[in-house]
Coordinates of N, CA, C and O and ligand atoms in Angstrom, one line a residue:
M9 N -27.7 -21.1 5.9 CA -27.9 -19.9 5.1 C -27.2 -18.7 5.6 O -27.2 -18.5 6.9
K10 N -26.6 -17.8 4.8 CA -25.9 -16.6 5.2 C -26.9 -15.5 5.4 O -28.0 -15.5 4.8
Q11 N -26.6 -14.6 6.3 CA -27.4 -13.4 6.5 C -26.6 -12.2 6.0 O -25.4 -12.2 6.3
K12 N -27.3 -11.2 5.4 CA -26.5 -10.0 5.1 C -27.4 -8.9 5.7 O -28.6 -8.9 5.8
E13 N -26.6 -7.9 6.2 CA -27.4 -6.7 6.8 C -26.9 -5.5 6.1 O -25.8 -5.3 5.8
I14 N -27.9 -4.7 5.7 CA -27.6 -3.4 5.0 C -27.9 -2.3 6.0 O -29.1 -2.2 6.5
K15 N -26.9 -1.5 6.3 CA -27.2 -0.4 7.3 C -27.1 0.9 6.6 O -26.3 1.1 5.6
I16 N -27.8 1.9 7.0 CA -27.6 3.3 6.5 C -27.3 4.2 7.6 O -27.6 4.0 8.8
Q17 N -26.6 5.3 7.2 CA -26.1 6.2 8.2 C -26.8 7.5 8.0 O -26.9 8.0 6.9
I18 N -27.5 8.0 9.1 CA -28.2 9.3 9.0 C -27.7 10.2 10.0 O -27.6 9.9 11.2
E19 N -27.3 11.4 9.6 CA -26.9 12.5 10.6 C -28.2 13.3 10.8 O -28.9 13.5 9.9
V20 N -28.4 13.6 12.0 CA -29.5 14.4 12.4 C -29.1 15.8 12.9 O -28.3 15.8 13.8
A21 N -29.4 16.8 12.2 CA -28.9 18.2 12.5 C -30.0 19.2 12.7 O -31.1 19.0 12.2
Q22 N -29.7 20.1 13.5 CA -30.6 21.3 13.6 C -30.2 22.3 12.5 O -29.0 22.3 12.1
F23 N -31.1 23.1 12.1 CA -30.8 24.0 11.0 C -29.6 24.9 11.3 O -28.7 25.0 10.4
D24 N -29.4 25.3 12.5 CA -28.3 26.2 12.9 C -27.0 25.5 12.9 O -25.9 26.1 12.8
E25 N -27.0 24.2 12.9 CA -25.7 23.4 12.9 C -25.2 23.2 11.4 O -24.1 22.7 11.3
L26 N -26.0 23.5 10.4 CA -25.6 23.3 9.1 C -24.6 24.3 8.6 O -24.6 25.4 9.2
S27 N -23.8 24.0 7.6 CA -22.9 25.0 7.0 C -23.8 26.0 6.3 O -25.0 25.8 6.0
E28 N -23.1 27.1 6.0 CA -23.9 28.2 5.3 C -24.5 27.7 4.0 O -25.6 28.0 3.6
S29 N -23.7 26.9 3.2 CA -24.2 26.4 1.9 C -25.3 25.4 2.1 O -26.3 25.5 1.3
D30 N -25.3 24.6 3.1 CA -26.4 23.7 3.3 C -27.6 24.4 3.8 O -28.7 24.1 3.4
R31 N -27.4 25.5 4.6 CA -28.6 26.3 5.1 C -29.2 26.9 3.9 O -30.5 27.0 3.8
R32 N -28.4 27.4 2.9 CA -29.0 28.0 1.7 C -29.8 27.0 0.9 O -30.9 27.3 0.4
L33 N -29.3 25.8 0.8 CA -30.0 24.8 0.0 C -31.3 24.4 0.6 O -32.3 24.3 0.0
V34 N -31.3 24.3 2.0 CA -32.5 24.0 2.7 C -33.5 25.1 2.5 O -34.7 24.9 2.2
E35 N -33.0 26.4 2.6 CA -33.9 27.5 2.5 C -34.5 27.6 1.1 O -35.7 27.8 0.9
L36 N -33.7 27.2 0.1 CA -34.2 27.2 -1.3 C -35.2 26.1 -1.5 O -36.2 26.3 -2.3
A37 N -35.0 25.0 -0.9 CA -36.0 23.8 -1.0 C -37.3 24.3 -0.3 O -38.4 24.0 -0.9
R38 N -37.2 24.9 0.8 CA -38.4 25.4 1.5 C -39.2 26.4 0.6 O -40.4 26.4 0.5
E39 N -38.4 27.3 0.0 CA -39.0 28.4 -0.8 C -39.6 27.8 -2.0 O -40.7 28.2 -2.5
A40 N -39.0 26.7 -2.6 CA -39.6 26.1 -3.8 C -40.9 25.5 -3.5 O -41.7 25.3 -4.5
T41 N -41.3 25.2 -2.3 CA -42.6 24.6 -2.0 C -43.7 25.6 -2.4 O -44.8 25.3 -2.7
E42 N -43.3 26.9 -2.5 CA -44.2 27.9 -2.9 C -44.6 27.8 -4.3 O -45.6 28.3 -4.8
R43 N -43.8 27.2 -5.1 CA -44.0 27.0 -6.5 C -44.6 25.7 -6.9 O -44.7 25.3 -8.1
S44 N -44.9 24.9 -5.9 CA -45.6 23.6 -6.1 C -47.0 23.9 -6.7 O -47.6 24.9 -6.4
Y45 N -47.4 23.0 -7.6 CA -48.8 23.1 -8.1 C -49.4 21.8 -7.6 O -49.2 20.7 -8.2
A46 N -50.1 21.9 -6.6 CA -50.7 20.7 -6.0 C -52.2 20.9 -5.6 O -52.6 20.9 -4.4
P47 N -53.0 21.2 -6.6 CA -54.4 21.5 -6.3 C -55.2 20.3 -5.9 O -56.4 20.3 -5.4
Y48 N -54.6 19.1 -6.1 CA -55.3 17.9 -5.7 C -55.0 17.3 -4.3 O -55.8 17.1 -3.5
S49 N -53.7 17.3 -4.1 CA -53.2 16.7 -2.8 C -53.1 17.9 -1.7 O -53.1 17.6 -0.5
H50 N -52.8 19.1 -2.2 CA -52.5 20.2 -1.3 C -51.3 19.9 -0.5 O -51.1 20.5 0.6
F51 N -50.4 19.0 -0.9 CA -49.2 18.7 -0.2 C -48.1 19.2 -1.1 O -47.8 18.8 -2.2
R52 N -47.4 20.3 -0.6 CA -46.5 21.0 -1.5 C -45.0 20.7 -1.1 O -44.6 20.9 0.0
V53 N -44.4 20.2 -2.1 CA -43.0 19.7 -1.9 C -42.0 20.5 -2.7 O -42.3 20.9 -3.9
G54 N -40.9 20.8 -2.2 CA -39.8 21.6 -2.9 C -38.5 20.8 -2.8 O -38.2 20.2 -1.8
A55 N -37.7 21.0 -3.8 CA -36.4 20.3 -3.8 C -35.4 21.3 -4.4 O -35.7 22.1 -5.3
A56 N -34.2 21.3 -3.9 CA -33.1 22.2 -4.4 C -31.8 21.3 -4.5 O -31.5 20.6 -3.6
I57 N -31.3 21.4 -5.7 CA -30.1 20.6 -6.0 C -28.8 21.5 -6.2 O -28.9 22.4 -7.0
Q58 N -27.8 21.2 -5.4 CA -26.5 21.9 -5.6 C -25.7 21.2 -6.6 O -25.5 20.0 -6.5
L59 N -25.3 21.9 -7.6 CA -24.4 21.4 -8.7 C -23.0 21.8 -8.5 O -22.7 22.8 -7.9
D60 N -22.1 21.0 -9.1 CA -20.7 21.3 -8.9 C -20.2 22.5 -9.7 O -19.1 22.9 -9.5
N61 N -21.1 23.1 -10.5 CA -20.7 24.3 -11.2 C -21.1 25.6 -10.5 O -21.1 26.7 -11.0
G62 N -21.6 25.3 -9.2 CA -22.0 26.4 -8.4 C -23.5 26.8 -8.5 O -24.0 27.6 -7.7
E63 N -24.1 26.3 -9.5 CA -25.6 26.6 -9.7 C -26.4 25.7 -8.7 O -26.1 24.6 -8.4
I64 N -27.6 26.3 -8.4 CA -28.6 25.6 -7.6 C -29.9 25.5 -8.4 O -30.3 26.6 -8.9
V65 N -30.4 24.3 -8.6 CA -31.6 24.2 -9.4 C -32.7 23.7 -8.5 O -32.5 22.8 -7.6
T66 N -33.9 24.3 -8.6 CA -35.0 23.9 -7.7 C -36.1 23.3 -8.5 O -36.3 23.6 -9.7
G67 N -37.0 22.6 -7.8 CA -38.2 22.0 -8.4 C -39.3 21.9 -7.4 O -39.0 22.0 -6.2
A68 N -40.5 21.7 -7.9 CA -41.6 21.5 -7.0 C -42.5 20.6 -7.6 O -42.6 20.4 -8.9
N69 N -43.3 19.9 -6.8 CA -44.3 18.9 -7.4 C -45.3 19.6 -8.3 O -45.8 20.7 -8.0
Q70 N -45.6 18.9 -9.4 CA -46.5 19.5 -10.4 C -47.6 18.4 -10.6 O -47.3 17.3 -11.2
E71 N -48.8 18.7 -10.2 CA -49.9 17.7 -10.3 C -50.7 17.9 -11.6 O -50.5 18.9 -12.3
N72 N -51.5 16.9 -11.9 CA -52.3 16.9 -13.1 C -53.6 16.3 -12.8 O -53.7 15.3 -11.9
V73 N -54.7 16.7 -13.4 CA -56.0 16.1 -13.2 C -56.0 14.6 -13.5 O -56.8 13.9 -12.8
A74 N -55.2 14.2 -14.4 CA -54.9 12.8 -14.6 C -53.8 12.4 -13.8 O -52.6 12.6 -14.2
Y75 N -54.0 12.0 -12.5 CA -53.0 11.9 -11.5 C -51.6 11.4 -11.9 O -50.6 12.1 -11.5
P76 N -51.5 10.3 -12.6 CA -50.2 9.8 -12.8 C -49.3 10.7 -13.7 O -48.1 10.5 -13.8
S77 N -49.9 11.7 -14.4 CA -49.2 12.5 -15.3 C -48.4 13.6 -14.5 O -47.6 14.3 -15.1
G78 N -48.7 13.7 -13.2 CA -47.9 14.7 -12.4 C -46.6 14.2 -12.1 O -46.2 13.0 -12.4
T79 N -45.8 15.1 -11.5 CA -44.5 14.6 -11.0 C -44.0 15.2 -9.7 O -44.6 16.3 -9.3
C80 N -43.2 14.5 -9.0 CA -42.7 14.9 -7.7 C -41.7 16.1 -7.8 O -41.1 16.2 -8.9
A81 N -41.5 16.7 -6.7 CA -40.5 17.8 -6.7 C -39.1 17.4 -7.1 O -38.4 18.0 -7.8
E82 N -38.7 16.2 -6.5 CA -37.4 15.7 -6.7 C -37.1 15.4 -8.2 O -36.0 15.8 -8.7
R83 N -38.1 14.8 -8.9 CA -37.9 14.6 -10.3 C -38.0 15.8 -11.1 O -37.2 16.0 -12.1
S84 N -38.9 16.7 -10.8 CA -38.9 18.0 -11.5 C -37.6 18.7 -11.4 O -37.0 19.2 -12.4
A85 N -37.0 18.6 -10.2 CA -35.7 19.3 -10.0 C -34.5 18.6 -10.7 O -33.7 19.2 -11.4
C86 N -34.5 17.3 -10.6 CA -33.3 16.6 -11.2 C -33.4 16.5 -12.7 O -32.4 16.7 -13.4
F87 N -34.6 16.4 -13.3 CA -34.7 16.3 -14.7 C -34.3 17.7 -15.3 O -33.6 17.9 -16.3
Y88 N -34.8 18.8 -14.6 CA -34.5 20.1 -15.1 C -33.0 20.4 -14.9 O -32.4 20.9 -15.8
A89 N -32.4 20.0 -13.8 CA -31.0 20.3 -13.6 C -30.2 19.6 -14.7 O -29.2 20.3 -15.2
H90 N -30.5 18.4 -15.0 CA -29.6 17.8 -16.0 C -29.9 18.2 -17.4 O -29.0 18.2 -18.3
A91 N -31.2 18.7 -17.6 CA -31.5 19.2 -19.0 C -30.8 20.6 -19.2 O -30.4 21.0 -20.3
R92 N -30.8 21.4 -18.1 CA -30.2 22.7 -18.1 C -28.7 22.7 -18.1 O -28.0 23.5 -18.8
Y93 N -28.1 21.8 -17.3 CA -26.6 21.8 -17.1 C -26.2 20.3 -17.3 O -25.8 19.7 -16.3
P94 N -26.2 19.8 -18.5 CA -25.9 18.4 -18.7 C -24.5 18.0 -18.3 O -24.2 16.8 -18.0
E95 N -23.6 18.9 -18.2 CA -22.2 18.6 -17.8 C -22.0 18.6 -16.3 O -21.0 18.1 -15.8
A96 N -22.9 19.2 -15.6 CA -22.7 19.5 -14.1 C -23.0 18.2 -13.4 O -23.9 17.4 -13.7
K97 N -22.2 18.0 -12.3 CA -22.5 16.9 -11.4 C -23.3 17.3 -10.2 O -23.1 18.5 -9.7
F98 N -24.1 16.5 -9.8 CA -24.9 16.8 -8.5 C -24.0 16.6 -7.3 O -23.3 15.7 -7.2
E99 N -24.2 17.6 -6.4 CA -23.4 17.5 -5.1 C -24.4 17.1 -4.0 O -24.1 16.2 -3.2
S100 N -25.5 17.8 -3.8 CA -26.4 17.6 -2.7 C -27.8 18.0 -3.2 O -28.0 18.7 -4.1
I101 N -28.8 17.4 -2.5 CA -30.2 17.8 -2.7 C -30.9 17.9 -1.4 O -30.6 17.1 -0.4
A102 N -31.7 19.0 -1.3 CA -32.5 19.2 -0.1 C -34.0 19.1 -0.5 O -34.3 19.6 -1.6
I103 N -34.8 18.5 0.4 CA -36.2 18.3 0.1 C -37.0 18.8 1.3 O -36.7 18.4 2.4
A104 N -38.0 19.6 1.0 CA -38.8 20.2 2.1 C -40.3 20.0 1.7 O -40.6 19.9 0.5
A105 N -41.2 20.0 2.6 CA -42.6 19.9 2.3 C -43.5 20.7 3.2 O -43.2 20.8 4.4
R106 N -44.6 21.1 2.7 CA -45.7 21.7 3.6 C -46.9 20.8 3.5 O -47.3 20.3 2.4
D107 N -47.4 20.6 4.7 CA -48.6 19.7 4.8 C -49.8 20.4 4.3 O -49.8 21.6 3.9
T108 N -51.0 19.8 4.3 CA -52.2 20.3 3.7 C -52.6 21.6 4.5 O -53.4 22.4 3.9
D109 N -52.1 21.8 5.7 CA -52.5 23.0 6.4 C -51.5 24.2 6.1 O -51.6 25.3 6.7
G110 N -50.6 23.9 5.2 CA -49.7 25.0 4.7 C -48.4 25.1 5.5 O -47.5 25.8 5.2
K111 N -48.4 24.3 6.6 CA -47.2 24.4 7.5 C -46.2 23.4 7.1 O -46.5 22.3 6.6
F112 N -44.9 23.7 7.3 CA -43.9 22.8 7.0 C -44.1 21.5 7.8 O -44.4 21.5 9.0
V113 N -43.8 20.4 7.2 CA -44.0 19.1 7.9 C -43.1 19.0 9.1 O -42.0 19.5 9.1
T114 N -43.5 18.3 10.2 CA -42.7 18.2 11.4 C -41.6 17.1 11.1 O -40.5 17.4 11.3
A115 N -42.1 16.0 10.7 CA -41.1 14.9 10.4 C -40.6 15.0 9.0 O -41.4 15.3 8.1
P116 N -39.3 14.8 8.7 CA -38.8 14.9 7.4 C -39.5 14.0 6.4 O -39.9 12.9 6.9
I117 N -39.7 14.4 5.2 CA -40.3 13.4 4.2 C -39.2 12.9 3.3 O -38.2 13.6 3.1
A118 N -39.3 11.7 2.9 CA -38.3 11.1 2.0 C -38.8 10.9 0.6 O -40.0 10.7 0.5
P119 N -37.9 10.9 -0.4 CA -38.4 10.7 -1.7 C -39.1 9.4 -2.0 O -38.7 8.4 -1.4
C120 N -40.0 9.3 -2.9 CA -40.7 8.1 -3.2 C -39.7 7.2 -4.0 O -38.7 7.6 -4.4
G121 N -40.1 6.0 -4.2 CA -39.3 5.0 -4.9 C -38.8 5.5 -6.3 O -37.7 5.3 -6.7
A122 N -39.8 6.0 -7.0 CA -39.4 6.5 -8.4 C -38.4 7.6 -8.4 O -37.5 7.6 -9.2
C123 N -38.6 8.5 -7.5 CA -37.6 9.6 -7.3 C -36.2 9.1 -6.9 O -35.2 9.6 -7.4
R124 N -36.2 8.1 -6.0 CA -34.9 7.5 -5.6 C -34.2 7.0 -6.8 O -33.0 7.1 -7.0
Q125 N -35.0 6.2 -7.6 CA -34.3 5.6 -8.8 C -33.8 6.7 -9.8 O -32.7 6.6 -10.3
A126 N -34.7 7.7 -10.0 CA -34.2 8.8 -10.9 C -33.0 9.6 -10.3 O -32.1 9.8 -11.1
L127 N -33.0 9.8 -9.1 CA -31.8 10.5 -8.5 C -30.6 9.7 -8.5 O -29.5 10.2 -8.7
L128 N -30.7 8.4 -8.4 CA -29.6 7.5 -8.4 C -28.9 7.6 -9.8 O -27.6 7.4 -9.8
E129 N -29.6 7.8 -10.8 CA -29.0 7.9 -12.2 C -28.0 9.1 -12.2 O -26.9 8.9 -12.7
Y130 N -28.4 10.2 -11.5 CA -27.5 11.4 -11.5 C -26.3 11.2 -10.5 O -25.3 11.8 -10.7
E131 N -26.6 10.4 -9.5 CA -25.5 10.0 -8.6 C -24.4 9.2 -9.3 O -23.2 9.4 -9.1
T132 N -24.9 8.3 -10.1 CA -24.0 7.4 -10.9 C -23.2 8.3 -11.8 O -22.0 8.2 -11.9
L133 N -23.8 9.2 -12.5 CA -23.1 10.2 -13.4 C -22.1 11.0 -12.6 O -21.0 11.3 -13.1
A134 N -22.4 11.4 -11.4 CA -21.5 12.2 -10.6 C -20.3 11.5 -10.2 O -19.2 12.0 -10.0
G135 N -20.5 10.1 -10.0 CA -19.3 9.3 -9.6 C -19.0 9.3 -8.1 O -18.0 8.9 -7.7
H136 N -19.9 10.0 -7.4 CA -19.7 10.0 -5.9 C -21.1 10.2 -5.3 O -22.0 10.5 -6.0
G137 N -21.1 10.0 -4.0 CA -22.4 10.1 -3.3 C -23.0 11.6 -3.4 O -22.3 12.5 -3.3
V138 N -24.3 11.6 -3.6 CA -25.0 12.9 -3.6 C -25.7 13.0 -2.3 O -26.5 12.2 -2.0
R139 N -25.3 14.0 -1.5 CA -25.8 14.1 -0.1 C -27.3 14.4 -0.2 O -27.7 15.3 -1.1
V140 N -28.1 13.8 0.6 CA -29.5 14.1 0.6 C -29.9 14.7 2.0 O -29.7 14.1 3.0
M141 N -30.6 15.8 1.9 CA -31.0 16.5 3.1 C -32.6 16.5 3.2 O -33.2 17.1 2.3
L142 N -33.1 15.8 4.2 CA -34.5 15.7 4.3 C -35.0 16.6 5.4 O -34.6 16.5 6.6
C143 N -35.8 17.6 5.1 CA -36.0 18.7 6.0 C -37.3 18.6 6.8 O -38.4 18.6 6.2
G144 N -37.2 18.4 8.1 CA -38.3 18.4 9.0 C -38.4 19.8 9.6 O -37.6 20.7 9.4
G145 N -39.4 19.9 10.5 CA -39.6 21.2 11.1 C -38.4 21.6 12.1 O -37.9 22.6 12.0
D146 N -38.0 20.6 12.9 CA -36.9 20.9 13.8 C -35.6 20.2 13.3 O -34.6 20.8 13.4
E147 N -35.7 19.0 12.8 CA -34.5 18.3 12.5 C -34.4 18.1 11.0 O -35.4 18.0 10.2
I148 N -33.1 18.0 10.6 CA -32.8 17.7 9.2 C -32.0 16.4 9.1 O -31.0 16.3 9.9
Y149 N -32.5 15.5 8.4 CA -31.8 14.2 8.2 C -30.9 14.3 7.1 O -31.3 14.7 6.0
I150 N -29.6 14.0 7.3 CA -28.6 14.1 6.2 C -28.1 12.7 5.9 O -27.5 12.0 6.8
L151 N -28.3 12.3 4.6 CA -27.8 11.0 4.2 C -26.6 11.2 3.3 O -26.6 12.2 2.5
P152 N -25.6 10.3 3.3 CA -24.4 10.5 2.5 C -24.6 10.3 1.0 O -23.8 10.7 0.2
S153 N -25.7 9.6 0.6 CA -25.9 9.3 -0.8 C -27.3 8.9 -1.1 O -28.1 8.5 -0.2
V154 N -27.7 8.9 -2.4 CA -29.0 8.4 -2.8 C -29.0 6.9 -2.7 O -30.0 6.4 -2.2
A155 N -27.9 6.3 -3.0 CA -27.8 4.8 -2.9 C -28.2 4.3 -1.5 O -28.8 3.2 -1.4
S156 N -27.9 5.1 -0.5 CA -28.2 4.6 0.9 C -29.8 4.6 1.1 O -30.2 3.9 2.0
L157 N -30.5 5.4 0.2 CA -31.9 5.4 0.3 C -32.5 4.3 -0.6 O -33.8 4.1 -0.6
L158 N -31.7 3.6 -1.3 CA -32.2 2.6 -2.3 C -31.3 1.4 -2.3 O -30.6 1.2 -3.3
P159 N -31.3 0.6 -1.2 CA -30.4 -0.5 -1.2 C -30.8 -1.5 -2.3 O -32.0 -1.6 -2.7
L160 N -29.8 -2.3 -2.8 CA -30.0 -3.3 -3.8 C -30.7 -2.7 -5.1 O -31.6 -3.3 -5.7
A161 N -30.2 -1.5 -5.4 CA -30.9 -0.8 -6.5 C -30.5 -1.5 -7.9 O -29.5 -2.1 -8.0
F162 N -31.4 -1.3 -8.8 CA -31.1 -1.7 -10.2 C -30.2 -0.6 -10.9 O -30.8 0.5 -11.1
T163 N -29.0 -0.9 -11.2 CA -28.2 0.1 -11.8 C -27.7 -0.1 -13.2 O -27.2 0.8 -13.8
E164 N -27.7 -1.4 -13.6 CA -27.3 -1.6 -15.0 C -27.8 -2.9 -15.6 O -28.3 -3.7 -14.9
F165 N -27.8 -2.9 -16.9 CA -28.2 -4.2 -17.6 C -27.2 -4.4 -18.7 O -26.5 -3.4 -19.2
T166 N -27.1 -5.6 -19.2 CA -26.1 -5.8 -20.2 C -26.9 -6.4 -21.5 O -28.0 -6.9 -21.3
Ligands
THU223 N1 -44.5 14.2 -3.6 C1 -43.3 14.8 -3.9 O1 -43.2 15.8 -4.7 N2 -42.2 14.3 -3.4 C2 -42.1 13.3 -2.4 O2 -41.1 13.0 -2.0 C3 -43.4 12.6 -2.0 C4 -44.6 13.1 -2.7 C5 -45.7 14.8 -4.1 C6 -46.5 14.0 -5.2 C7 -47.8 14.6 -5.0 O3 -47.9 15.7 -5.8 C8 -48.0 15.0 -3.6 O4 -46.6 15.1 -3.1 C9 -48.8 14.0 -2.7 O5 -48.3 12.7 -2.8

């Protein structure tokens, strides 16, 4: 039997090491946590998407008393970005979160499976890797693409 190995590449950066445009995206993702509506989990997540038309679209998790009706920050951002600018390609996304104590999480959080699948759709439309920045308190994990977060993804059917 053959073995296959799938590896992913993660850059780990300090905030100060980021380019000015990446720092801005991270700041906007952090700021977007303020617009989270999370009265049930009290876990506030923000996302900021850089588009190739120069616009940045942000989103935050929106919860609902009927739990499954809510949505994560990443999906609120990517659905809005594509609804508002259907022609624009995604370049990068930054994701930040505050824990139930209101402080930014120490360890970076990564998008849930459903958000990875949703983001992958826009990466496919972009035709290139959409950089993903996962923001922790000290460190920021940078992945080259959404696909690297979703190996063996379902991408097409005939
Ligand atoms: N959540 C996000 O918005 N993004 C993630 O990457 C993980 C989880 C939200 C969903 C829910 O509102 C809260 O965080 C707790 O799971």
